[in-house]
Tab-separated table of C-alpha atoms and ligand atoms in Angstrom:
chain	number	residue	atom	x	y	z
A	19	MET	CA	137.068	-97.915	-58.121
A	20	ALA	CA	140.594	-96.866	-57.435
A	21	ILE	CA	141.194	-93.338	-58.222
A	22	LYS	CA	144.220	-92.866	-60.416
A	23	LYS	CA	146.549	-89.948	-61.041
A	24	LYS	CA	145.632	-87.828	-64.539
A	25	GLN	CA	142.322	-89.575	-64.681
A	26	ILE	CA	139.123	-87.408	-65.056
A	27	TYR	CA	135.949	-88.019	-62.982
A	28	GLU	CA	132.336	-86.094	-62.694
A	29	VAL	CA	131.606	-84.949	-59.879
A	30	LYS	CA	129.487	-82.830	-57.338
A	31	ILE	CA	131.192	-80.894	-54.842
A	32	THR	CA	129.386	-81.360	-51.549
A	33	ASP	CA	131.900	-79.646	-48.921
A	34	MET	CA	134.298	-76.727	-48.139
A	35	ALA	CA	137.622	-78.191	-46.572
A	36	PHE	CA	140.031	-76.018	-44.564
A	37	GLY	CA	142.429	-74.297	-47.108
A	38	GLY	CA	139.730	-73.246	-48.887
A	39	LYS	CA	139.680	-75.930	-51.373
A	40	GLY	CA	136.095	-77.444	-52.355
A	41	VAL	CA	135.595	-81.131	-51.648
A	42	THR	CA	134.002	-84.577	-53.352
A	43	LYS	CA	134.053	-88.038	-52.711
A	44	VAL	CA	134.472	-90.731	-55.651
A	45	ASP	CA	133.620	-94.487	-54.253
A	46	GLY	CA	134.014	-92.906	-50.175
A	47	PHE	CA	137.673	-91.381	-51.377
A	48	THR	CA	138.161	-87.920	-50.560
A	49	ILE	CA	139.364	-85.462	-53.304
A	50	PHE	CA	140.135	-81.761	-52.932
A	51	VAL	CA	139.246	-79.439	-55.816
A	52	ASP	CA	141.030	-76.176	-55.941
A	53	GLN	CA	138.825	-72.905	-57.075
A	54	THR	CA	135.550	-74.898	-56.337
A	55	VAL	CA	132.616	-74.302	-54.355
A	56	PRO	CA	129.782	-76.555	-52.930
A	57	MET	CA	127.105	-77.450	-55.414
A	58	ASP	CA	129.369	-77.241	-58.266
A	59	HIS	CA	128.629	-80.070	-61.006
A	60	ALA	CA	132.177	-80.631	-62.690
A	61	LEU	CA	134.666	-82.624	-64.181
A	62	ILE	CA	137.863	-82.600	-62.479
A	63	ARG	CA	141.435	-84.403	-63.336
A	64	ILE	CA	143.465	-85.877	-60.218
A	65	ILE	CA	146.705	-84.303	-59.959
A	66	LYS	CA	147.928	-85.875	-56.661
A	67	LYS	CA	147.561	-88.999	-55.439
A	68	LYS	CA	147.916	-89.795	-51.399
A	69	LYS	CA	146.724	-92.712	-49.271
A	70	ASN	CA	144.158	-91.281	-47.790
A	71	TYR	CA	143.086	-88.440	-50.315
A	72	ALA	CA	143.890	-86.878	-53.705
A	73	GLU	CA	143.756	-83.610	-55.225
A	74	ALA	CA	142.524	-82.635	-58.319
A	75	LYS	CA	141.998	-79.483	-60.793
A	76	ILE	CA	138.484	-78.340	-62.593
A	77	VAL	CA	138.842	-79.153	-66.352
A	78	GLU	CA	135.017	-78.226	-67.117
A	79	LEU	CA	132.503	-76.520	-64.747
A	80	LEU	CA	129.433	-78.329	-66.015
A	81	SER	CA	127.094	-76.325	-63.933
A	82	PRO	CA	128.253	-73.993	-61.535
A	83	SER	CA	126.908	-73.381	-58.017
A	84	PRO	CA	124.383	-70.852	-56.653
A	85	TYR	CA	127.047	-69.597	-54.502
A	86	ARG	CA	129.350	-68.771	-57.205
A	87	ILE	CA	129.516	-65.197	-58.343
A	88	GLU	CA	131.284	-62.964	-61.171
A	89	ALA	CA	134.814	-62.252	-59.595
A	90	ALA	CA	135.715	-58.653	-59.817
A	91	CYS	CA	139.257	-58.975	-60.480
A	92	GLU	CA	141.140	-60.539	-63.603
A	93	TYR	CA	143.520	-62.329	-61.724
A	94	SER	CA	140.944	-64.196	-59.942
A	95	GLY	CA	141.659	-68.052	-59.831
A	96	PHE	CA	145.251	-67.355	-60.568
A	97	CYS	CA	146.440	-64.898	-58.272
A	98	GLY	CA	147.551	-65.963	-54.680
A	99	GLY	CA	146.495	-62.630	-53.258
A	100	CYS	CA	143.085	-63.728	-52.674
A	101	LYS	CA	141.259	-67.261	-54.221
A	102	TRP	CA	137.745	-66.665	-53.165
A	103	GLN	CA	136.794	-64.059	-54.949
A	104	PHE	CA	134.173	-66.330	-56.643
A	105	ILE	CA	132.327	-66.845	-53.792
A	106	GLU	CA	129.401	-64.829	-52.689
A	107	TYR	CA	130.485	-63.130	-49.249
A	108	GLU	CA	127.475	-64.522	-47.282
A	109	LYS	CA	128.872	-68.230	-48.102
A	110	GLN	CA	132.375	-66.915	-47.561
A	111	LEU	CA	131.523	-66.217	-43.568
A	112	GLU	CA	129.326	-69.501	-43.361
A	113	TYR	CA	132.602	-71.412	-44.426
A	114	LYS	CA	134.860	-69.477	-41.968
A	115	ARG	CA	132.360	-70.147	-39.183
A	116	GLN	CA	132.323	-73.822	-40.253
A	117	HIS	CA	136.188	-74.032	-40.341
A	118	VAL	CA	136.297	-73.164	-36.826
A	119	ILE	CA	133.711	-75.663	-35.683
A	120	ASP	CA	135.545	-78.160	-37.860
A	121	SER	CA	138.781	-77.514	-36.247
A	122	LEU	CA	137.768	-77.610	-32.964
A	123	GLU	CA	135.578	-80.765	-33.264
A	124	HIS	CA	138.486	-82.746	-35.174
A	125	ILE	CA	141.560	-81.262	-33.670
A	126	GLY	CA	140.253	-80.475	-30.594
A	127	MET	CA	137.879	-82.938	-29.786
A	128	ILE	CA	135.586	-79.694	-28.396
A	129	ASN	CA	132.333	-80.136	-29.994
A	130	ASP	CA	130.087	-78.091	-27.204
A	131	VAL	CA	131.203	-74.409	-27.630
A	132	PRO	CA	128.883	-71.892	-29.339
A	133	VAL	CA	130.430	-70.422	-32.218
A	134	HIS	CA	128.972	-67.236	-32.974
A	135	LEU	CA	127.922	-65.963	-36.717
A	136	THR	CA	130.981	-64.364	-38.338
A	137	ILE	CA	131.316	-60.597	-38.059
A	138	PRO	CA	132.060	-59.481	-41.573
A	139	SER	CA	134.396	-57.071	-42.293
A	140	LYS	CA	133.394	-53.721	-42.834
A	141	LYS	CA	135.102	-53.438	-46.388
A	142	ASN	CA	135.393	-55.904	-48.182
A	143	THR	CA	137.475	-54.514	-51.177
A	144	GLU	CA	140.258	-52.187	-50.260
A	145	TYR	CA	140.448	-53.557	-46.611
A	146	ARG	CA	143.948	-53.852	-46.699
A	147	ASN	CA	146.669	-51.553	-45.075
A	148	LYS	CA	149.962	-53.381	-46.450
A	149	MET	CA	150.548	-55.142	-49.360
A	150	GLU	CA	153.657	-56.879	-50.691
A	151	PHE	CA	154.415	-56.923	-54.328
A	152	SER	CA	157.569	-59.303	-55.284
A	153	CYS	CA	159.822	-58.583	-58.195
A	154	SER	CA	161.087	-61.206	-60.702
A	155	ASP	CA	162.880	-61.339	-63.852
A	156	ARG	CA	160.341	-64.056	-65.401
A	157	ARG	CA	156.665	-62.715	-65.651
A	158	TRP	CA	154.124	-65.926	-65.221
A	159	LEU	CA	151.755	-65.334	-67.980
A	160	LEU	CA	147.569	-65.853	-67.480
A	161	PRO	CA	146.411	-68.329	-69.953
A	162	ASP	CA	145.342	-65.566	-72.483
A	163	GLU	CA	148.802	-63.781	-72.478
A	164	LEU	CA	150.350	-67.069	-73.641
A	165	GLY	CA	151.888	-66.651	-77.343
A	166	ASN	CA	151.476	-62.953	-76.747
A	167	ASP	CA	154.690	-61.587	-78.145
A	168	ASP	CA	153.978	-58.034	-77.212
A	169	ILE	CA	154.434	-58.787	-73.353
A	170	ASP	CA	157.949	-58.508	-72.344
A	171	THR	CA	158.292	-61.585	-69.917
A	172	GLY	CA	161.474	-60.727	-68.151
A	173	PHE	CA	159.780	-58.347	-65.525
A	174	ALA	CA	157.326	-58.618	-63.100
A	175	LEU	CA	156.118	-57.289	-59.991
A	176	GLY	CA	153.238	-58.208	-58.592
A	177	LEU	CA	151.683	-61.397	-56.509
A	178	HIS	CA	152.512	-64.943	-56.757
A	179	VAL	CA	150.950	-67.902	-58.272
A	180	PRO	CA	149.444	-69.501	-54.747
A	181	GLY	CA	152.211	-71.599	-53.223
A	182	THR	CA	154.887	-70.871	-55.394
A	183	PHE	CA	158.006	-68.791	-54.543
A	184	TYR	CA	158.877	-68.076	-58.677
A	185	LYS	CA	156.024	-67.953	-60.075
A	186	VAL	CA	154.520	-63.987	-59.726
A	187	LEU	CA	151.840	-62.512	-61.898
A	188	ASP	CA	152.497	-58.882	-63.215
A	189	ILE	CA	149.670	-57.108	-61.269
A	190	ASN	CA	148.345	-54.080	-62.409
A	191	ALA	CA	145.551	-53.380	-60.115
A	192	CYS	CA	144.393	-55.280	-56.686
A	193	LEU	CA	141.459	-54.808	-55.666
A	194	LEU	CA	142.424	-55.689	-52.005
A	195	GLN	CA	144.327	-52.060	-51.857
A	196	SER	CA	143.023	-48.715	-52.022
A	197	LYS	CA	142.959	-47.145	-55.821
A	198	LEU	CA	146.011	-44.420	-55.348
A	199	GLY	CA	148.418	-47.792	-54.057
A	200	ASN	CA	147.679	-49.249	-57.748
A	201	ARG	CA	148.698	-46.143	-59.151
A	202	ILE	CA	151.883	-46.197	-57.255
A	203	LEU	CA	152.353	-49.871	-58.231
A	204	ASN	CA	152.280	-49.013	-61.756
A	205	ASP	CA	154.482	-45.790	-61.355
A	206	THR	CA	156.883	-47.997	-59.503
A	207	ARG	CA	156.664	-50.589	-61.985
A	208	ALA	CA	157.471	-48.054	-64.852
A	209	PHE	CA	160.356	-46.588	-63.011
A	210	MET	CA	161.793	-49.809	-61.939
A	211	LYS	CA	161.784	-50.620	-65.516
A	212	GLN	CA	163.551	-48.318	-67.454
A	213	SER	CA	165.987	-47.895	-64.422
A	214	SER	CA	169.555	-48.867	-65.191
A	215	ALA	CA	169.722	-51.496	-62.107
A	216	PRO	CA	168.420	-55.078	-63.008
A	217	VAL	CA	165.151	-57.016	-61.392
A	218	TYR	CA	165.982	-59.341	-59.137
A	219	GLY	CA	165.984	-63.289	-60.505
A	220	LEU	CA	164.289	-65.674	-57.540
A	221	ARG	CA	166.208	-68.454	-59.377
A	222	SER	CA	169.365	-66.802	-59.770
A	223	HIS	CA	169.691	-64.558	-56.749
A	224	GLU	CA	170.980	-61.872	-59.062
A	225	GLY	CA	169.657	-58.007	-59.538
A	226	PHE	CA	168.542	-55.036	-57.634
A	227	TRP	CA	164.881	-54.633	-57.399
A	228	ARG	CA	163.213	-57.305	-54.930
A	229	PHE	CA	159.778	-56.278	-53.607
A	230	LEU	CA	157.269	-53.412	-52.968
A	231	MET	CA	155.652	-52.739	-50.044
A	232	LEU	CA	152.851	-50.180	-49.374
A	233	ARG	CA	151.312	-49.095	-46.364
A	234	TYR	CA	148.218	-47.213	-45.839
A	235	SER	CA	146.728	-45.196	-43.370
A	236	ASN	CA	142.891	-45.610	-43.689
A	237	TYR	CA	142.408	-43.037	-41.254
A	238	PHE	CA	144.748	-40.191	-42.555
A	239	ASP	CA	144.791	-41.354	-46.116
A	240	GLN	CA	148.277	-41.509	-46.493
A	241	TRP	CA	150.903	-43.815	-47.529
A	242	MET	CA	154.606	-45.239	-46.879
A	243	VAL	CA	155.983	-46.745	-49.697
A	244	ASN	CA	158.887	-49.009	-48.892
A	245	MET	CA	161.261	-50.538	-51.870
A	246	ILE	CA	163.378	-53.731	-50.701
A	247	THR	CA	166.459	-53.667	-52.642
A	248	SER	CA	169.423	-56.184	-52.720
A	249	ALA	CA	171.846	-53.752	-52.606
A	250	GLU	CA	172.369	-50.099	-51.087
A	251	ASP	CA	172.689	-47.581	-54.035
A	252	GLN	CA	170.760	-44.271	-53.413
A	253	LYS	CA	171.437	-42.992	-56.792
A	254	ILE	CA	169.180	-45.455	-58.039
A	255	VAL	CA	166.034	-45.077	-55.519
A	256	GLN	CA	166.206	-41.461	-54.921
A	257	PRO	CA	164.874	-40.368	-57.980
A	258	LEU	CA	161.687	-42.650	-57.443
A	259	ALA	CA	160.917	-41.163	-54.042
A	260	ASP	CA	161.134	-37.931	-55.446
A	261	LEU	CA	158.881	-38.931	-58.298
A	262	LEU	CA	156.253	-40.555	-55.921
A	263	THR	CA	156.138	-37.798	-53.546
A	264	ALA	CA	156.015	-35.183	-56.030
A	265	LYS	CA	153.042	-36.887	-57.720
A	266	TYR	CA	150.945	-37.729	-54.956
A	267	PRO	CA	151.124	-35.565	-51.593
A	268	GLU	CA	149.265	-38.549	-49.665
A	269	VAL	CA	152.887	-40.404	-49.816
A	270	ILE	CA	154.182	-39.231	-46.964
A	271	SER	CA	157.099	-41.972	-45.961
A	272	VAL	CA	159.453	-43.483	-48.628
A	273	VAL	CA	161.779	-46.116	-46.921
A	274	ASN	CA	164.175	-48.622	-48.501
A	275	ASN	CA	165.151	-51.893	-46.927
A	276	ILE	CA	168.396	-53.520	-48.002
A	277	THR	CA	168.564	-57.110	-47.535
A	278	SER	CA	170.945	-59.281	-48.928
A	279	SER	CA	169.113	-62.396	-47.744
A	280	LYS	CA	167.667	-65.104	-50.367
A	281	ALA	CA	164.552	-65.699	-48.353
A	282	GLY	CA	161.462	-64.130	-50.130
A	283	ILE	CA	161.329	-62.014	-46.988
A	284	ALA	CA	160.530	-58.242	-47.529
A	285	VAL	CA	162.258	-57.045	-44.548
A	286	GLY	CA	165.774	-55.599	-44.600
A	287	GLU	CA	168.816	-55.873	-42.710
A	288	TYR	CA	168.813	-51.892	-42.222
A	289	GLU	CA	166.161	-49.233	-43.659
A	290	ILE	CA	167.302	-45.431	-45.314
A	291	CYS	CA	164.748	-43.245	-45.121
A	292	LEU	CA	164.206	-41.416	-48.663
A	293	ALA	CA	161.307	-39.107	-48.015
A	294	GLY	CA	158.976	-37.798	-45.092
A	295	GLU	CA	159.792	-39.626	-42.035
A	296	ALA	CA	159.983	-43.721	-41.686
A	297	LYS	CA	156.661	-44.261	-40.286
A	298	ILE	CA	153.104	-43.810	-40.835
A	299	THR	CA	149.966	-42.863	-38.346
A	300	ASP	CA	146.634	-44.889	-38.086
A	301	ARG	CA	144.041	-44.977	-36.048
A	302	ILE	CA	142.029	-47.840	-33.978
A	303	GLY	CA	139.103	-46.599	-32.411
A	304	SER	CA	140.459	-43.572	-30.395
A	305	PHE	CA	144.277	-44.272	-30.451
A	306	ASP	CA	146.723	-43.154	-32.696
A	307	PHE	CA	149.418	-45.731	-33.747
A	308	GLU	CA	153.191	-44.946	-35.642
A	309	ILE	CA	153.704	-48.041	-37.458
A	310	SER	CA	157.425	-48.497	-39.064
A	311	ALA	CA	157.731	-50.502	-42.372
A	312	ASN	CA	158.929	-53.523	-40.331
A	313	SER	CA	156.622	-53.301	-37.834
A	314	PHE	CA	153.224	-55.992	-37.159
A	315	PHE	CA	149.955	-53.786	-37.343
A	316	GLN	CA	146.552	-55.537	-38.024
A	317	THR	CA	146.371	-55.398	-42.024
A	318	ASN	CA	142.576	-54.467	-41.869
A	319	THR	CA	142.329	-51.245	-39.786
A	320	LEU	CA	138.123	-51.071	-39.533
A	321	GLY	CA	138.505	-54.896	-38.757
A	322	ALA	CA	141.379	-54.434	-35.973
A	323	GLU	CA	138.756	-52.331	-34.258
A	324	GLN	CA	136.230	-55.088	-34.509
A	325	LEU	CA	138.414	-57.608	-33.510
A	326	TYR	CA	139.284	-55.456	-30.337
A	327	GLU	CA	135.965	-54.614	-29.348
A	328	ILE	CA	135.238	-58.314	-28.857
A	329	VAL	CA	138.853	-58.777	-26.569
A	330	LYS	CA	137.588	-56.106	-24.661
A	331	ASN	CA	133.744	-57.572	-24.271
A	332	TYR	CA	135.363	-61.087	-23.627
A	333	ALA	CA	137.885	-59.661	-20.810
A	334	GLY	CA	134.775	-58.336	-19.177
A	335	LEU	CA	137.282	-55.182	-17.398
A	336	THR	CA	136.024	-52.711	-15.107
A	337	GLY	CA	138.754	-50.690	-14.692
A	338	SER	CA	140.741	-52.199	-11.504
A	339	GLU	CA	142.016	-55.190	-13.322
A	340	THR	CA	145.621	-56.229	-13.806
A	341	VAL	CA	146.209	-57.523	-17.221
A	342	ALA	CA	148.930	-59.353	-19.578
A	343	ASP	CA	149.168	-59.078	-23.002
A	344	LEU	CA	151.081	-62.007	-24.561
A	345	TYR	CA	152.425	-61.527	-27.997
A	346	SER	CA	151.435	-57.874	-28.215
A	347	GLY	CA	153.119	-56.530	-31.267
A	348	THR	CA	153.115	-53.056	-31.568
A	349	GLY	CA	150.814	-52.587	-28.262
A	350	THR	CA	147.814	-51.962	-29.994
A	351	ILE	CA	145.953	-54.549	-27.881
A	352	ALA	CA	147.134	-53.002	-24.357
A	353	ILE	CA	146.501	-49.517	-25.544
A	354	TYR	CA	142.989	-50.334	-26.640
A	355	LEU	CA	142.157	-52.134	-23.075
A	356	SER	CA	144.150	-49.341	-21.428
A	357	GLY	CA	141.361	-47.348	-20.287
A	358	SER	CA	139.573	-50.096	-18.824
A	359	ALA	CA	142.321	-51.871	-16.960
A	360	LYS	CA	144.399	-50.985	-13.679
A	361	GLU	CA	147.668	-51.951	-15.348
A	362	ILE	CA	148.659	-53.912	-18.711
A	363	THR	CA	151.891	-55.827	-19.463
A	364	GLY	CA	152.882	-56.651	-22.914
A	365	ILE	CA	155.401	-59.182	-23.874
A	366	GLU	CA	156.888	-59.514	-27.385
A	367	CYS	CA	160.153	-60.283	-29.266
A	368	VAL	CA	160.466	-58.127	-31.671
A	369	GLU	CA	162.541	-55.362	-30.675
A	370	SER	CA	161.176	-52.618	-32.880
A	371	SER	CA	157.810	-53.923	-32.140
A	372	VAL	CA	158.296	-53.135	-28.450
A	373	LYS	CA	159.882	-49.619	-29.140
A	374	ASP	CA	156.802	-48.888	-31.218
A	375	ALA	CA	154.451	-49.781	-28.651
A	376	GLU	CA	156.129	-47.563	-26.146
A	377	LYS	CA	155.985	-44.691	-28.049
A	378	ASN	CA	152.691	-45.305	-29.060
A	379	CYS	CA	151.460	-45.399	-25.298
A	380	ALA	CA	153.633	-41.982	-25.127
A	381	LYS	CA	151.825	-40.413	-28.143
A	382	ASN	CA	148.104	-41.520	-26.399
A	383	HIS	CA	149.279	-40.437	-23.125
A	384	ILE	CA	148.904	-43.830	-21.429
A	385	SER	CA	150.828	-44.660	-18.442
A	386	ASN	CA	149.437	-47.903	-17.484
A	387	CYS	CA	151.144	-50.149	-20.070
A	388	ARG	CA	154.499	-51.355	-20.244
A	389	PHE	CA	156.255	-53.686	-22.439
A	390	ILE	CA	158.941	-56.535	-21.977
A	391	ARG	CA	161.054	-57.738	-24.806
A	392	GLY	CA	161.628	-61.464	-24.836
A	393	ASP	CA	160.305	-64.829	-25.991
A	394	ILE	CA	157.168	-65.547	-24.149
A	395	ALA	CA	158.888	-69.001	-23.076
A	396	GLU	CA	161.479	-67.554	-20.831
A	397	SER	CA	159.904	-63.988	-20.408
A	398	ILE	CA	156.420	-65.068	-18.714
A	399	SER	CA	158.191	-65.676	-15.674
A	400	LEU	CA	158.961	-62.201	-15.593
A	401	ILE	CA	154.700	-61.918	-14.587
A	402	THR	CA	155.283	-62.819	-11.028
A	403	GLU	CA	151.796	-61.362	-9.876
A	404	LYS	CA	148.952	-63.402	-11.223
A	405	PRO	CA	146.999	-61.036	-13.681
A	406	ASP	CA	143.459	-60.964	-13.496
A	407	VAL	CA	142.783	-61.299	-17.141
A	408	LEU	CA	145.254	-62.915	-19.706
A	409	VAL	CA	144.874	-61.724	-23.425
A	410	ILE	CA	146.671	-64.170	-25.693
A	411	ASP	CA	147.203	-63.215	-29.717
A	412	PRO	CA	150.163	-65.523	-31.019
A	413	PRO	CA	151.164	-65.880	-34.660
A	414	ARG	CA	149.653	-68.450	-36.819
A	415	VAL	CA	151.486	-71.654	-35.154
A	416	GLY	CA	150.082	-70.830	-31.961
A	417	MET	CA	151.579	-71.381	-28.807
A	418	HIS	CA	154.793	-73.317	-27.861
A	419	LYS	CA	153.842	-76.502	-25.336
A	420	SER	CA	156.135	-74.727	-22.406
A	421	VAL	CA	154.014	-71.924	-22.694
A	422	VAL	CA	150.897	-73.443	-22.668
A	423	LYS	CA	152.142	-75.085	-19.265
A	424	GLN	CA	153.322	-71.847	-17.785
A	425	ILE	CA	149.911	-70.316	-18.314
A	426	ILE	CA	148.014	-73.285	-16.743
A	427	ASP	CA	150.157	-73.184	-14.054
A	428	MET	CA	149.824	-69.121	-13.949
A	429	GLY	CA	146.189	-69.934	-12.955
A	430	THR	CA	144.455	-66.590	-14.346
A	431	ASP	CA	140.908	-66.503	-13.747
A	432	ARG	CA	139.999	-65.312	-17.264
A	433	ILE	CA	141.656	-65.529	-20.934
A	434	VAL	CA	140.950	-64.629	-24.033
A	435	TYR	CA	142.295	-65.814	-26.778
A	436	VAL	CA	142.809	-64.227	-30.233
A	437	SER	CA	143.885	-66.863	-33.029
A	438	CYS	CA	144.520	-65.864	-36.964
A	439	ASN	CA	144.680	-69.787	-37.391
A	440	PRO	CA	141.795	-72.328	-36.088
A	441	SER	CA	143.745	-75.361	-36.296
A	442	THR	CA	146.334	-74.312	-33.635
A	443	LEU	CA	143.643	-72.404	-31.775
A	444	ALA	CA	141.893	-76.051	-31.145
A	445	ARG	CA	145.236	-77.601	-30.393
A	446	ASP	CA	146.011	-75.327	-28.008
A	447	ILE	CA	142.713	-74.802	-25.831
A	448	SER	CA	142.300	-78.378	-25.957
A	449	LEU	CA	145.694	-79.012	-24.135
A	450	MET	CA	143.723	-76.454	-21.742
A	451	LYS	CA	140.387	-77.887	-21.590
A	452	ASP	CA	141.216	-80.110	-18.170
A	453	HIS	CA	141.515	-76.650	-16.564
A	454	TYR	CA	139.732	-74.048	-18.426
A	455	ASN	CA	136.043	-73.982	-19.917
A	456	VAL	CA	135.768	-72.551	-23.179
A	457	LEU	CA	132.613	-70.222	-22.865
A	458	GLU	CA	132.200	-68.818	-26.584
A	459	ILE	CA	134.126	-68.099	-29.590
A	460	GLN	CA	133.404	-65.504	-32.114
A	461	PRO	CA	134.727	-65.334	-35.262
A	462	VAL	CA	135.640	-61.943	-37.250
A	463	ASP	CA	136.519	-61.548	-40.728
A	464	MET	CA	139.556	-59.566	-41.307
A	465	PHE	CA	140.450	-61.285	-44.999
A	466	PRO	CA	137.487	-61.312	-47.469
A	467	HIS	CA	137.937	-63.116	-50.319
A	468	THR	CA	140.743	-65.779	-48.673
A	469	TYR	CA	139.859	-68.320	-46.431
A	470	HIS	CA	141.609	-67.005	-43.549
A	471	ILE	CA	139.740	-65.917	-40.406
A	472	GLU	CA	140.325	-64.675	-37.078
A	473	ALA	CA	138.807	-66.012	-33.951
A	474	VAL	CA	138.193	-64.929	-30.410
A	475	ALA	CA	137.747	-67.396	-27.745
A	476	ARG	CA	136.450	-66.452	-24.173
A	477	LEU	CA	138.270	-69.198	-21.179
A	478	GLU	CA	137.520	-69.518	-17.621
A	479	ARG	CA	139.180	-71.388	-15.036
A	480	LYS	CA	137.237	-74.544	-13.740
B	1807	LIG	N1	148.618	-58.710	-30.825
B	1807	LIG	C1	149.366	-57.597	-31.699
B	1807	LIG	C2	150.171	-58.708	-32.462
B	1807	LIG	C3	149.691	-60.225	-32.668
B	1807	LIG	S1	150.642	-60.913	-33.787
B	1807	LIG	C4	148.067	-56.934	-32.550
B	1807	LIG	O1	147.257	-57.186	-32.363
B	1807	LIG	O2	148.554	-56.468	-33.486
B	1807	LIG	C5	152.358	-62.058	-32.819
B	1807	LIG	C6	153.055	-61.333	-32.202
B	1807	LIG	O3	153.722	-62.036	-31.514
B	1807	LIG	C7	154.004	-60.783	-33.396
B	1807	LIG	O4	154.303	-59.469	-33.005
B	1807	LIG	C8	155.402	-61.536	-33.331
B	1807	LIG	O5	156.286	-60.740	-33.493
B	1807	LIG	C9	155.017	-61.823	-31.783
B	1807	LIG	N2	155.817	-63.118	-31.581
B	1807	LIG	C10	155.895	-64.234	-32.158
B	1807	LIG	N3	156.598	-65.110	-31.662
B	1807	LIG	C11	156.683	-64.732	-30.453
B	1807	LIG	C12	157.440	-65.260	-29.127
B	1807	LIG	N4	157.646	-66.383	-29.171
B	1807	LIG	N5	157.574	-64.470	-27.925
B	1807	LIG	C13	157.286	-63.555	-28.245
B	1807	LIG	N6	156.557	-62.734	-29.121
B	1807	LIG	C14	156.073	-63.294	-30.172
C-alpha cells in the first residue's frame, strides 16, 4: 500500500524519534507523528510525504498510551515552549537516554559505550531562569478561542507555535518559569496594550514592542526584566520599569535592549538601564555569577550544578592540573573547577561573556583562571602547552571539523565533552574515535517536558 498525503490510517505508535515525535510504520514505511508517544493507538492523517518517510498528525486518539498523563498547562500541544508535558517524567528521561544511544549508534557508529541513566532535573516545573516572550500584532488562537469575538486578535505577547516565526500564542502563564514571572508577564502585557506605541508585526516589521525577556536568580529570588524594542524612546518604556520595580521588590534590574534588526532574536544593538543595575547575580555551588541580559548562562541553575559536578568528576582533577575550557561562556565551568586545578584557560568568542567571566573570577576571588576572546578555530593555537584536561562545551552545532583536528593534534590525555545536542556529540566523537576511547556518557536532564538533553562524555587518549 503506497502512503498518500491527506490519507488517514489507524496505527500503533511503536517508538520515539529524536525531535520528540512518535514513530509508526505502515507497510514498512516510517511515519513520524507529532504529539504521540509509544503505545498510543490512533487515527492519523499524513501531512507530508517524502521519499523515505512521512509526517502525520493525530486525528483521533483511539486508546491512549499508559505513558500519557494529563498536561498541567493549557497551552500543551500548541506551544513550542515544551512539547512533552503529556508524557510522564520517568518516560521522558528514558527517551532522552535512548536518543543519546541512538545518535551514537546511527550517526557515530559507536555502540559499545556505557550511557548511564539520565539524571533527572531537581525541579520539573519552574526550572528555567530565563524566558523570552515575543510580541506580535496578530494573535494565534487556540482551537477553543476561535470565533470568540471578545478576543483582541491584534496583540500577542507569548510563545511561538512550534517551528513558526509568526504564530505567537498570547500566554498568561508558563509553567517553566517561577510564578512571579507570570505576574510580570501579565502586567507587561497590560502596559504594552494601553501604551501609545504599537506592537511589532512579524510580517510587516513595523511597530515598537518586540520581546520581553525575563531572567530569574534562583538563589537570590530576584528578577531582571529586559524589554526589547525596535527604537529608543525612554518616555515610553520608563513608566513600565517604574511600575514593575514599585510593585515587585524582587525586580532589581530593568533594561531596554534596542534592535533595528528584523531577525527574531531578542538581543539589542545597544542597551539602556532603566532601573537598578544592568545585571543580576545567581549562585552555582558555592560561586556567585553576575549575569547581564545578553550573556550566556545555563537556563536551569540547579541543573547546571548537577552538570558541572559530572564535569568535575570526569575531569578527575587533583589540584595540580592545567585545564583548557573551550566555549567557556561566562566562565562558569572554569570557575566551578578552579579550586580543583592549578590553572584554567577559557576560550570564548562573545566579548560580553568574556568580560562577565573575568568579573565573575574577581567576584569569587579566583586568580587561576584566564580567558581568551576569540573563535576557537583560531584561538586554540594560543594554547601552546598541552593541557592535562580539555573541557569542551560547544553550542548545538558542535565543533567545526578544523577544531576537531586541532584537538586531536593537541593530544590531551583527558577530554570532557559537554553537549546539548546528541547528534553533533555523536558526529564529533566519531571523528575522534581513532585517537580517543569514549569511556562513558552521562545524560543530564536540564529541560524537562522538552525533548532536549544535555550529555557529558568522558574521553581518554588511546
Ligand atoms: N560552558 C559555558 C557556555 C557553553 S554555551 C557554560 O556552561 O555556561 C557555548 C558557548 O560557546 C557560548 O558562550 C558561545 O558564545 C560560544 N561559542 C560558540 N561558537 C564559538 C566559537 N566558534 N568560538 C568560541 N566560542 C564560541
